[in-house]
mmCIF file of N, CA and C in Angstrom:
data_model
loop_
_atom_site.group_PDB
_atom_site.id
_atom_site.type_symbol
_atom_site.label_atom_id
_atom_site.label_comp_id
_atom_site.label_asym_id
_atom_site.label_seq_id
_atom_site.Cartn_x
_atom_site.Cartn_y
_atom_site.Cartn_z
ATOM 1 N N MET B 1 54.478 66.927 -37.374
ATOM 2 C CA MET B 1 55.353 66.998 -37.589
ATOM 3 C C MET B 1 55.921 68.456 -36.168
ATOM 4 N N LYS B 2 55.097 69.300 -37.053
ATOM 5 C CA LYS B 2 55.749 70.493 -35.936
ATOM 6 C C LYS B 2 55.086 70.826 -34.666
ATOM 7 N N LYS B 3 53.901 70.036 -34.066
ATOM 8 C CA LYS B 3 54.496 69.879 -32.890
ATOM 9 C C LYS B 3 55.370 69.025 -31.996
ATOM 10 N N LEU B 4 55.955 68.299 -32.702
ATOM 11 C CA LEU B 4 57.056 66.872 -32.835
ATOM 12 C C LEU B 4 58.639 68.057 -32.599
ATOM 13 N N PHE B 5 58.515 68.583 -33.714
ATOM 14 C CA PHE B 5 60.099 69.840 -33.716
ATOM 15 C C PHE B 5 59.680 70.726 -32.319
ATOM 16 N N ILE B 6 58.438 71.573 -31.785
ATOM 17 C CA ILE B 6 57.425 72.640 -30.765
ATOM 18 C C ILE B 6 58.576 71.815 -29.842
ATOM 19 N N LEU B 7 58.180 70.312 -29.281
ATOM 20 C CA LEU B 7 58.042 69.943 -27.886
ATOM 21 C C LEU B 7 59.913 69.583 -28.218
ATOM 22 N N ALA B 8 60.541 68.836 -29.024
ATOM 23 C CA ALA B 8 62.093 68.991 -29.336
ATOM 24 C C ALA B 8 63.002 70.413 -28.666
ATOM 25 N N ILE B 9 62.012 70.964 -29.895
ATOM 26 C CA ILE B 9 63.170 72.882 -28.592
ATOM 27 C C ILE B 9 62.461 72.962 -27.119
ATOM 28 N N ALA B 10 61.315 72.696 -26.757
ATOM 29 C CA ALA B 10 61.142 72.933 -25.444
ATOM 30 C C ALA B 10 61.970 72.188 -24.511
ATOM 31 N N ALA B 11 62.149 70.654 -24.673
ATOM 32 C CA ALA B 11 62.732 69.998 -24.238
ATOM 33 C C ALA B 11 64.499 70.690 -24.001
ATOM 34 N N ILE B 12 64.643 71.260 -25.995
ATOM 35 C CA ILE B 12 66.112 71.029 -25.034
ATOM 36 C C ILE B 12 66.698 72.632 -24.226
ATOM 37 N N SER B 13 65.119 73.428 -24.485
ATOM 38 C CA SER B 13 64.897 74.849 -23.743
ATOM 39 C C SER B 13 65.034 74.456 -22.528
ATOM 40 N N PHE B 14 64.471 73.763 -22.354
ATOM 41 C CA PHE B 14 64.586 73.455 -20.959
ATOM 42 C C PHE B 14 65.674 73.023 -19.830
ATOM 43 N N THR B 15 66.607 71.807 -20.613
ATOM 44 C CA THR B 15 67.844 71.344 -19.812
ATOM 45 C C THR B 15 68.314 72.404 -19.690
ATOM 46 N N ALA B 16 68.579 72.574 -21.058
ATOM 47 C CA ALA B 16 69.580 74.231 -21.019
ATOM 48 C C ALA B 16 69.175 74.809 -19.476
ATOM 49 N N CYS B 17 67.943 75.301 -19.666
ATOM 50 C CA CYS B 17 67.653 76.201 -18.177
ATOM 51 C C CYS B 17 68.850 75.576 -16.802
ATOM 52 N N ARG B 18 67.814 74.323 -16.877
ATOM 53 C CA ARG B 18 68.100 73.064 -15.554
ATOM 54 C C ARG B 18 69.843 73.206 -15.266
ATOM 55 N N ASN B 19 70.144 73.334 -17.098
ATOM 56 C CA ASN B 19 71.757 72.791 -16.612
ATOM 57 C C ASN B 19 72.110 74.526 -16.645
ATOM 58 N N ALA B 20 72.120 76.057 -16.723
ATOM 59 C CA ALA B 20 72.943 76.759 -16.627
ATOM 60 C C ALA B 20 72.119 77.056 -14.894
ATOM 61 N N ASN B 21 70.848 76.721 -14.420
ATOM 62 C CA ASN B 21 70.699 76.620 -12.261
ATOM 63 C C ASN B 21 71.871 75.723 -11.773
ATOM 64 N N ASN B 22 71.863 74.848 -12.661
ATOM 65 C CA ASN B 22 72.958 74.101 -11.366
ATOM 66 C C ASN B 22 74.110 74.688 -11.397
ATOM 67 N N SER B 23 74.800 75.098 -12.548
ATOM 68 C CA SER B 23 76.219 75.676 -12.920
ATOM 69 C C SER B 23 76.225 76.808 -12.214
ATOM 70 N N THR B 24 74.857 77.580 -12.092
ATOM 71 C CA THR B 24 75.487 78.912 -10.897
ATOM 72 C C THR B 24 75.251 78.548 -9.639
ATOM 73 N N ASP B 25 74.388 77.813 -9.551
ATOM 74 C CA ASP B 25 74.384 76.672 -7.645
ATOM 75 C C ASP B 25 75.533 76.235 -7.458
ATOM 76 N N GLN B 26 76.737 75.890 -8.658
ATOM 77 C CA GLN B 26 77.545 76.262 -8.327
ATOM 78 C C GLN B 26 78.950 76.909 -8.345
ATOM 79 N N VAL B 27 78.283 78.003 -8.704
ATOM 80 C CA VAL B 27 79.796 78.748 -8.652
ATOM 81 C C VAL B 27 79.094 79.942 -6.890
ATOM 82 N N ALA B 28 77.837 79.862 -6.534
ATOM 83 C CA ALA B 28 77.404 80.830 -6.177
ATOM 84 C C ALA B 28 78.102 80.011 -5.015
ATOM 85 N N GLY B 29 77.984 78.493 -4.470
ATOM 86 C CA GLY B 29 79.090 77.837 -3.027
ATOM 87 C C GLY B 29 79.240 76.400 -3.198
ATOM 88 N N ASN B 30 77.839 76.042 -4.210
ATOM 89 C CA ASN B 30 78.100 74.521 -3.781
ATOM 90 C C ASN B 30 79.781 74.225 -3.900
ATOM 91 N N ASP B 31 79.819 74.818 -5.431
ATOM 92 C CA ASP B 31 81.198 73.939 -6.191
ATOM 93 C C ASP B 31 81.992 74.643 -5.257
ATOM 94 N N SER B 32 82.554 75.855 -4.253
ATOM 95 C CA SER B 32 83.788 76.209 -3.820
ATOM 96 C C SER B 32 83.831 75.768 -2.460
ATOM 97 N N LEU B 33 82.001 75.105 -2.142
ATOM 98 C CA LEU B 33 82.234 74.610 -0.590
ATOM 99 C C LEU B 33 82.944 73.152 -0.558
ATOM 100 N N ALA B 34 82.391 72.446 -2.442
ATOM 101 C CA ALA B 34 83.083 71.021 -2.705
ATOM 102 C C ALA B 34 84.672 71.459 -2.528
ATOM 103 N N ALA B 35 85.179 72.474 -3.529
ATOM 104 C CA ALA B 35 86.803 72.392 -3.591
ATOM 105 C C ALA B 35 87.546 73.034 -2.052
ATOM 106 N N ALA B 36 86.446 73.636 -1.304
ATOM 107 C CA ALA B 36 87.467 74.166 0.421
ATOM 108 C C ALA B 36 87.475 72.322 0.888
ATOM 109 N N THR B 37 86.787 71.735 0.950
ATOM 110 C CA THR B 37 87.068 70.176 1.624
ATOM 111 C C THR B 37 87.591 69.308 0.654
ATOM 112 N N ILE B 38 88.632 70.239 -0.729
ATOM 113 C CA ILE B 38 88.721 68.650 -1.607
ATOM 114 C C ILE B 38 90.525 68.736 -1.718
ATOM 115 N N ALA B 39 91.068 68.513 -0.268
ATOM 116 C CA ALA B 39 92.714 69.521 -0.804
ATOM 117 C C ALA B 39 94.036 68.154 -1.125
ATOM 118 N N SER B 40 94.454 68.809 -1.946
ATOM 119 C CA SER B 40 95.624 68.123 -1.873
ATOM 120 C C SER B 40 96.335 67.450 -1.588
ATOM 121 N N PRO B 41 97.236 65.791 -2.144
ATOM 122 C CA PRO B 41 97.657 64.950 -0.983
ATOM 123 C C PRO B 41 99.269 66.154 -0.034
ATOM 124 N N ASP B 42 99.437 67.445 -0.984
ATOM 125 C CA ASP B 42 100.188 68.151 0.029
ATOM 126 C C ASP B 42 99.955 68.808 1.118
ATOM 127 N N ALA B 43 98.200 69.157 1.657
ATOM 128 C CA ALA B 43 97.714 69.306 2.378
ATOM 129 C C ALA B 43 98.060 69.699 3.632
ATOM 130 N N PRO B 44 97.977 70.319 4.887
ATOM 131 C CA PRO B 44 98.378 69.871 6.382
ATOM 132 C C PRO B 44 96.954 69.796 6.532
ATOM 133 N N ILE B 45 96.732 68.822 7.783
ATOM 134 C CA ILE B 45 96.175 68.046 8.489
ATOM 135 C C ILE B 45 95.991 68.421 9.422
ATOM 136 N N ILE B 46 94.943 69.031 10.383
ATOM 137 C CA ILE B 46 94.912 69.212 11.842
ATOM 138 C C ILE B 46 94.418 68.134 12.107
ATOM 139 N N VAL B 47 94.958 67.397 13.410
ATOM 140 C CA VAL B 47 94.695 66.427 14.287
ATOM 141 C C VAL B 47 94.411 66.404 16.071
ATOM 142 N N PHE B 48 93.155 66.606 16.679
ATOM 143 C CA PHE B 48 92.931 67.533 18.095
ATOM 144 C C PHE B 48 93.377 66.603 18.838
ATOM 145 N N GLU B 49 94.669 66.339 19.626
ATOM 146 C CA GLU B 49 94.537 64.638 20.506
ATOM 147 C C GLU B 49 93.041 64.864 21.059
ATOM 148 N N LYS B 50 92.145 65.669 21.791
ATOM 149 C CA LYS B 50 90.536 65.229 22.086
ATOM 150 C C LYS B 50 90.054 66.866 21.412
ATOM 151 N N ASP B 51 89.233 67.069 20.879
ATOM 152 C CA ASP B 51 88.022 67.257 19.731
ATOM 153 C C ASP B 51 86.632 68.035 21.269
ATOM 154 N N ILE B 52 86.632 67.110 22.388
ATOM 155 C CA ILE B 52 86.119 67.734 23.934
ATOM 156 C C ILE B 52 86.242 67.861 24.937
ATOM 157 N N PHE B 53 86.340 68.786 25.552
ATOM 158 C CA PHE B 53 86.525 68.884 27.269
ATOM 159 C C PHE B 53 85.420 69.586 27.864
ATOM 160 N N ASP B 54 85.642 68.108 29.351
ATOM 161 C CA ASP B 54 84.665 68.361 29.800
ATOM 162 C C ASP B 54 85.080 68.853 31.135
ATOM 163 N N PHE B 55 84.629 70.636 31.574
ATOM 164 C CA PHE B 55 84.710 70.823 32.716
ATOM 165 C C PHE B 55 84.203 70.187 33.654
ATOM 166 N N GLU B 56 83.252 69.789 33.818
ATOM 167 C CA GLU B 56 82.370 68.799 34.609
ATOM 168 C C GLU B 56 81.885 70.233 35.749
ATOM 169 N N LYS B 57 81.442 70.263 37.209
ATOM 170 C CA LYS B 57 80.922 70.875 37.054
ATOM 171 C C LYS B 57 81.926 72.764 37.662
ATOM 172 N N ILE B 58 80.877 73.720 37.504
ATOM 173 C CA ILE B 58 81.793 74.862 38.143
ATOM 174 C C ILE B 58 80.798 76.085 38.439
ATOM 175 N N ASN B 59 81.278 76.812 40.202
ATOM 176 C CA ASN B 59 79.813 77.396 40.026
ATOM 177 C C ASN B 59 79.886 78.317 39.276
ATOM 178 N N GLN B 60 78.633 78.975 39.101
ATOM 179 C CA GLN B 60 78.358 80.575 37.798
ATOM 180 C C GLN B 60 79.430 81.857 38.718
ATOM 181 N N GLY B 61 79.928 81.753 37.487
ATOM 182 C CA GLY B 61 81.300 83.486 37.619
ATOM 183 C C GLY B 61 82.257 82.435 37.855
ATOM 184 N N GLU B 62 82.589 81.031 38.140
ATOM 185 C CA GLU B 62 83.862 80.851 37.219
ATOM 186 C C GLU B 62 84.641 80.952 36.266
ATOM 187 N N SER B 63 85.568 81.155 35.631
ATOM 188 C CA SER B 63 86.190 80.654 34.499
ATOM 189 C C SER B 63 86.976 79.293 34.146
ATOM 190 N N VAL B 64 86.587 78.803 33.545
ATOM 191 C CA VAL B 64 87.199 77.425 32.797
ATOM 192 C C VAL B 64 88.435 77.692 31.866
ATOM 193 N N GLU B 65 89.505 77.546 31.718
ATOM 194 C CA GLU B 65 90.629 77.237 30.941
ATOM 195 C C GLU B 65 91.404 76.042 30.187
ATOM 196 N N HIS B 66 91.140 76.077 29.055
ATOM 197 C CA HIS B 66 91.409 74.674 28.308
ATOM 198 C C HIS B 66 92.497 75.050 27.294
ATOM 199 N N GLN B 67 93.297 74.237 27.332
ATOM 200 C CA GLN B 67 94.741 74.290 26.031
ATOM 201 C C GLN B 67 93.785 72.836 24.685
ATOM 202 N N PHE B 68 93.504 72.803 23.910
ATOM 203 C CA PHE B 68 93.272 71.784 22.639
ATOM 204 C C PHE B 68 94.446 71.880 21.993
ATOM 205 N N LYS B 69 94.844 70.394 22.233
ATOM 206 C CA LYS B 69 96.401 70.132 22.059
ATOM 207 C C LYS B 69 95.817 69.788 20.379
ATOM 208 N N PHE B 70 96.634 70.048 19.068
ATOM 209 C CA PHE B 70 96.933 69.063 18.025
ATOM 210 C C PHE B 70 98.284 69.221 17.073
ATOM 211 N N LYS B 71 98.820 67.867 16.348
ATOM 212 C CA LYS B 71 99.171 68.310 15.561
ATOM 213 C C LYS B 71 98.922 67.999 13.759
ATOM 214 N N ASN B 72 99.742 68.794 13.090
ATOM 215 C CA ASN B 72 99.714 69.157 11.836
ATOM 216 C C ASN B 72 100.351 67.584 10.999
ATOM 217 N N THR B 73 99.688 66.557 11.028
ATOM 218 C CA THR B 73 99.640 65.548 10.142
ATOM 219 C C THR B 73 99.657 65.294 8.293
ATOM 220 N N GLY B 74 99.939 66.606 8.072
ATOM 221 C CA GLY B 74 99.848 67.032 7.199
ATOM 222 C C GLY B 74 101.192 67.187 6.570
ATOM 223 N N LYS B 75 101.537 67.327 4.777
ATOM 224 C CA LYS B 75 102.358 67.649 4.686
ATOM 225 C C LYS B 75 103.434 68.743 3.898
ATOM 226 N N SER B 76 102.319 69.854 4.854
ATOM 227 C CA SER B 76 102.929 70.956 4.438
ATOM 228 C C SER B 76 102.259 72.318 5.471
ATOM 229 N N PRO B 77 102.729 73.148 5.524
ATOM 230 C CA PRO B 77 103.287 74.343 7.287
ATOM 231 C C PRO B 77 101.035 74.632 7.590
ATOM 232 N N LEU B 78 100.939 74.635 8.641
ATOM 233 C CA LEU B 78 98.945 74.678 9.055
ATOM 234 C C LEU B 78 99.535 75.980 9.513
ATOM 235 N N ILE B 79 98.424 76.586 8.303
ATOM 236 C CA ILE B 79 97.955 78.464 9.072
ATOM 237 C C ILE B 79 96.722 78.194 9.513
ATOM 238 N N ILE B 80 96.422 78.579 10.792
ATOM 239 C CA ILE B 80 95.030 78.546 11.286
ATOM 240 C C ILE B 80 95.035 80.090 11.828
ATOM 241 N N SER B 81 93.663 80.463 10.452
ATOM 242 C CA SER B 81 93.292 82.091 9.732
ATOM 243 C C SER B 81 92.596 82.736 10.840
ATOM 244 N N ASN B 82 91.936 81.712 11.808
ATOM 245 C CA ASN B 82 90.653 82.217 12.640
ATOM 246 C C ASN B 82 90.063 81.224 13.842
ATOM 247 N N ALA B 83 89.462 81.189 14.561
ATOM 248 C CA ALA B 83 88.538 80.957 15.897
ATOM 249 C C ALA B 83 88.058 81.541 16.365
ATOM 250 N N THR B 84 86.492 81.021 16.183
ATOM 251 C CA THR B 84 85.238 81.817 16.746
ATOM 252 C C THR B 84 84.689 81.037 18.057
ATOM 253 N N ALA B 85 84.113 81.463 18.932
ATOM 254 C CA ALA B 85 82.719 81.045 19.873
ATOM 255 C C ALA B 85 81.248 81.064 19.087
ATOM 256 N N THR B 86 80.627 80.371 19.611
ATOM 257 C CA THR B 86 78.849 80.514 19.990
ATOM 258 C C THR B 86 78.431 81.687 20.656
ATOM 259 N N CYS B 87 79.372 82.271 21.602
ATOM 260 C CA CYS B 87 79.294 83.442 22.341
ATOM 261 C C CYS B 87 79.883 84.428 22.960
ATOM 262 N N GLY B 88 79.635 85.383 23.258
ATOM 263 C CA GLY B 88 81.246 86.345 23.535
ATOM 264 C C GLY B 88 82.012 85.197 24.817
ATOM 265 N N CYS B 89 80.852 85.106 26.264
ATOM 266 C CA CYS B 89 81.669 84.333 26.818
ATOM 267 C C CYS B 89 82.933 83.429 26.708
ATOM 268 N N THR B 90 82.966 82.770 25.015
ATOM 269 C CA THR B 90 84.272 81.905 25.128
ATOM 270 C C THR B 90 84.602 82.685 24.419
ATOM 271 N N VAL B 91 86.405 81.905 24.631
ATOM 272 C CA VAL B 91 87.529 83.156 24.352
ATOM 273 C C VAL B 91 88.536 82.439 23.455
ATOM 274 N N PRO B 92 88.702 82.027 22.313
ATOM 275 C CA PRO B 92 89.852 81.674 21.695
ATOM 276 C C PRO B 92 91.335 82.422 21.398
ATOM 277 N N GLU B 93 92.128 81.425 21.343
ATOM 278 C CA GLU B 93 93.188 82.044 21.509
ATOM 279 C C GLU B 93 94.022 81.088 19.934
ATOM 280 N N VAL B 94 94.220 81.400 19.088
ATOM 281 C CA VAL B 94 95.142 80.499 18.484
ATOM 282 C C VAL B 94 96.630 81.186 17.750
ATOM 283 N N PRO B 95 97.276 79.855 17.809
ATOM 284 C CA PRO B 95 99.135 80.110 17.086
ATOM 285 C C PRO B 95 99.005 81.067 16.388
ATOM 286 N N LYS B 96 99.785 82.013 16.364
ATOM 287 C CA LYS B 96 100.288 82.714 15.359
ATOM 288 C C LYS B 96 101.049 82.443 13.843
ATOM 289 N N GLU B 97 102.262 81.611 14.245
ATOM 290 C CA GLU B 97 103.148 81.162 13.503
ATOM 291 C C GLU B 97 102.824 79.782 13.049
ATOM 292 N N PRO B 98 102.890 79.582 11.972
ATOM 293 C CA PRO B 98 102.295 78.573 11.258
ATOM 294 C C PRO B 98 102.741 77.549 11.742
ATOM 295 N N ILE B 99 102.186 75.580 12.122
ATOM 296 C CA ILE B 99 102.735 75.021 12.154
ATOM 297 C C ILE B 99 102.983 73.936 11.573
ATOM 298 N N LEU B 100 104.364 73.745 11.516
ATOM 299 C CA LEU B 100 104.785 72.932 10.345
ATOM 300 C C LEU B 100 104.542 71.064 10.183
ATOM 301 N N PRO B 101 104.737 70.315 9.548
ATOM 302 C CA PRO B 101 104.200 69.303 9.510
ATOM 303 C C PRO B 101 105.350 68.579 10.631
ATOM 304 N N GLY B 102 104.480 66.972 11.051
ATOM 305 C CA GLY B 102 104.733 66.759 11.956
ATOM 306 C C GLY B 102 105.025 67.405 13.897
ATOM 307 N N LYS B 103 104.685 68.857 13.203
ATOM 308 C CA LYS B 103 104.383 69.909 14.987
ATOM 309 C C LYS B 103 103.206 69.740 15.631
ATOM 310 N N GLU B 104 103.411 70.263 16.876
ATOM 311 C CA GLU B 104 102.507 70.129 18.099
ATOM 312 C C GLU B 104 101.954 71.803 18.121
ATOM 313 N N GLY B 105 100.843 72.211 17.924
ATOM 314 C CA GLY B 105 100.309 73.295 18.865
ATOM 315 C C GLY B 105 99.323 73.493 19.675
ATOM 316 N N VAL B 106 99.046 74.695 19.694
ATOM 317 C CA VAL B 106 97.820 74.570 21.156
ATOM 318 C C VAL B 106 96.927 75.558 20.411
ATOM 319 N N ILE B 107 95.510 75.836 21.078
ATOM 320 C CA ILE B 107 94.314 76.551 21.047
ATOM 321 C C ILE B 107 94.042 76.640 22.400
ATOM 322 N N LYS B 108 93.979 77.892 23.072
ATOM 323 C CA LYS B 108 93.572 78.039 24.595
ATOM 324 C C LYS B 108 92.557 78.957 23.993
ATOM 325 N N VAL B 109 91.293 78.261 24.944
ATOM 326 C CA VAL B 109 90.108 78.725 25.017
ATOM 327 C C VAL B 109 89.725 78.849 25.986
ATOM 328 N N VAL B 110 89.130 80.567 26.809
ATOM 329 C CA VAL B 110 88.820 80.629 28.662
ATOM 330 C C VAL B 110 86.993 81.184 28.373
ATOM 331 N N PHE B 111 86.221 79.786 28.918
ATOM 332 C CA PHE B 111 85.104 80.237 29.104
ATOM 333 C C PHE B 111 85.084 80.592 30.507
ATOM 334 N N ASN B 112 83.528 82.178 30.367
ATOM 335 C CA ASN B 112 83.364 82.793 31.501
ATOM 336 C C ASN B 112 82.374 82.187 31.923
ATOM 337 N N SER B 113 82.108 81.994 33.167
ATOM 338 C CA SER B 113 80.206 81.282 33.366
ATOM 339 C C SER B 113 79.279 82.551 33.666
ATOM 340 N N THR B 114 79.867 83.374 33.533
ATOM 341 C CA THR B 114 79.189 84.313 34.318
ATOM 342 C C THR B 114 77.546 84.883 33.810
ATOM 343 N N GLY B 115 76.851 84.376 34.534
ATOM 344 C CA GLY B 115 75.348 84.498 34.002
ATOM 345 C C GLY B 115 74.392 84.126 33.169
ATOM 346 N N LYS B 116 75.376 82.357 33.217
ATOM 347 C CA LYS B 116 74.568 80.901 32.489
ATOM 348 C C LYS B 116 74.824 80.184 33.718
ATOM 349 N N GLU B 117 73.695 79.127 33.293
ATOM 350 C CA GLU B 117 73.460 78.186 34.168
ATOM 351 C C GLU B 117 73.015 77.233 33.435
ATOM 352 N N GLY B 118 73.416 75.976 33.974
ATOM 353 C CA GLY B 118 72.561 74.964 33.530
ATOM 354 C C GLY B 118 73.822 73.923 32.688
ATOM 355 N N MET B 119 73.522 73.066 31.756
ATOM 356 C CA MET B 119 74.404 72.063 31.017
ATOM 357 C C MET B 119 74.698 73.543 29.723
ATOM 358 N N GLN B 120 76.367 73.357 29.596
ATOM 359 C CA GLN B 120 76.735 74.068 28.729
ATOM 360 C C GLN B 120 77.611 73.332 27.526
ATOM 361 N N ASP B 121 77.131 73.957 26.074
ATOM 362 C CA ASP B 121 78.362 73.413 25.501
ATOM 363 C C ASP B 121 78.555 74.327 24.257
ATOM 364 N N LYS B 122 79.377 74.794 24.575
ATOM 365 C CA LYS B 122 80.276 76.035 23.617
ATOM 366 C C LYS B 122 81.008 75.675 22.762
ATOM 367 N N VAL B 123 80.941 75.952 21.599
ATOM 368 C CA VAL B 123 81.469 75.057 20.593
ATOM 369 C C VAL B 123 83.116 76.715 19.953
ATOM 370 N N VAL B 124 83.908 75.875 19.208
ATOM 371 C CA VAL B 124 84.394 76.804 18.607
ATOM 372 C C VAL B 124 84.620 76.123 17.315
ATOM 373 N N THR B 125 84.594 77.260 16.215
ATOM 374 C CA THR B 125 84.985 76.876 15.218
ATOM 375 C C THR B 125 86.751 77.326 14.323
ATOM 376 N N VAL B 126 87.348 76.492 14.041
ATOM 377 C CA VAL B 126 88.207 76.459 13.551
ATOM 378 C C VAL B 126 88.310 76.756 12.515
ATOM 379 N N SER B 127 89.062 78.108 11.649
ATOM 380 C CA SER B 127 89.376 78.092 10.721
ATOM 381 C C SER B 127 90.970 77.768 9.597
ATOM 382 N N SER B 128 90.728 76.571 9.034
ATOM 383 C CA SER B 128 92.487 77.105 8.703
ATOM 384 C C SER B 128 92.913 76.323 7.032
ATOM 385 N N ASN B 129 93.736 76.448 6.429
ATOM 386 C CA ASN B 129 94.057 75.813 5.169
ATOM 387 C C ASN B 129 94.333 74.065 5.589
ATOM 388 N N ALA B 130 93.546 73.550 6.072
ATOM 389 C CA ALA B 130 93.372 72.368 6.690
ATOM 390 C C ALA B 130 92.448 71.404 5.433
ATOM 391 N N ASN B 131 92.676 70.383 5.661
ATOM 392 C CA ASN B 131 90.960 69.558 4.538
ATOM 393 C C ASN B 131 90.534 68.441 5.889
ATOM 394 N N PRO B 132 89.899 69.352 6.285
ATOM 395 C CA PRO B 132 88.975 69.511 6.164
ATOM 396 C C PRO B 132 89.563 71.490 6.229
ATOM 397 N N THR B 133 88.797 72.827 6.043
ATOM 398 C CA THR B 133 89.119 73.998 6.500
ATOM 399 C C THR B 133 88.914 74.429 7.694
ATOM 400 N N VAL B 134 87.916 73.603 8.192
ATOM 401 C CA VAL B 134 86.683 74.330 9.338
ATOM 402 C C VAL B 134 86.932 73.211 9.948
ATOM 403 N N SER B 135 87.219 73.190 11.415
ATOM 404 C CA SER B 135 86.692 72.001 12.277
ATOM 405 C C SER B 135 86.341 72.943 13.247
ATOM 406 N N THR B 136 86.078 71.922 14.465
ATOM 407 C CA THR B 136 85.426 72.766 15.761
ATOM 408 C C THR B 136 85.364 71.630 16.662
ATOM 409 N N VAL B 137 85.927 71.828 17.906
ATOM 410 C CA VAL B 137 86.314 71.896 19.350
ATOM 411 C C VAL B 137 84.980 71.980 20.227
ATOM 412 N N HIS B 138 84.723 71.265 21.623
ATOM 413 C CA HIS B 138 83.912 71.685 22.768
ATOM 414 C C HIS B 138 84.160 71.411 23.973
ATOM 415 N N LEU B 139 83.858 72.745 24.667
ATOM 416 C CA LEU B 139 83.708 72.689 26.017
ATOM 417 C C LEU B 139 82.631 72.437 26.057
ATOM 418 N N VAL B 140 82.048 71.658 27.590
ATOM 419 C CA VAL B 140 80.818 71.400 27.797
ATOM 420 C C VAL B 140 81.100 71.308 29.781
ATOM 421 N N GLY B 141 80.003 71.599 29.968
ATOM 422 C CA GLY B 141 79.547 71.206 31.168
ATOM 423 C C GLY B 141 78.180 71.481 32.141
ATOM 424 N N GLU B 142 78.559 71.661 33.739
ATOM 425 C CA GLU B 142 77.296 72.558 33.851
ATOM 426 C C GLU B 142 77.879 73.414 34.741
ATOM 427 N N VAL B 143 76.652 74.529 34.898
ATOM 428 C CA VAL B 143 77.158 75.659 35.281
ATOM 429 C C VAL B 143 76.200 75.677 36.247
ATOM 430 N N LEU B 144 76.537 76.093 37.824
ATOM 431 C CA LEU B 144 75.491 75.410 38.705
ATOM 432 C C LEU B 144 75.716 76.962 39.584
ATOM 433 N N THR B 145 74.022 77.523 39.706
ATOM 434 C CA THR B 145 74.155 78.624 40.105
ATOM 435 C C THR B 145 74.036 78.826 41.283
ATOM 436 N N LYS B 146 74.478 79.625 42.566
ATOM 437 C CA LYS B 146 74.810 80.040 43.078
ATOM 438 C C LYS B 146 73.399 80.336 44.327
ATOM 439 N N LYS B 147 73.643 80.077 45.437
ATOM 440 C CA LYS B 147 72.420 79.573 45.998
ATOM 441 C C LYS B 147 72.354 80.645 47.518
#
């Protein structure tokens, strides 16, 4: 009987410890990440016309500029808080004003190919109050080296 009692206490302690670890994981990041991707029915939604732009082939040292067009198909104003690129050779520029529901906007991206060669895939990560809160667009193509 005493052994059974000790085993029961050990099992309860183990379960409590495991539950405590799970709740810590959720508070540390998993739960906040899930909350960031679950939006209310009234949330803004960013929909890109095209999320990949193929600049095909350019010569090393040339710059490429593209405007990624998007629309807010949600029910509240879309606020783009930030856009970052994978390297300093790619510079995004986001709208400073909120994009109202049903309205369109653009994210201008300039890629400078100086010092680059071969196939390129430059990713721009866009952070906003939309669902999901993070989306990406790509500039792809090939940089030819000067001969």
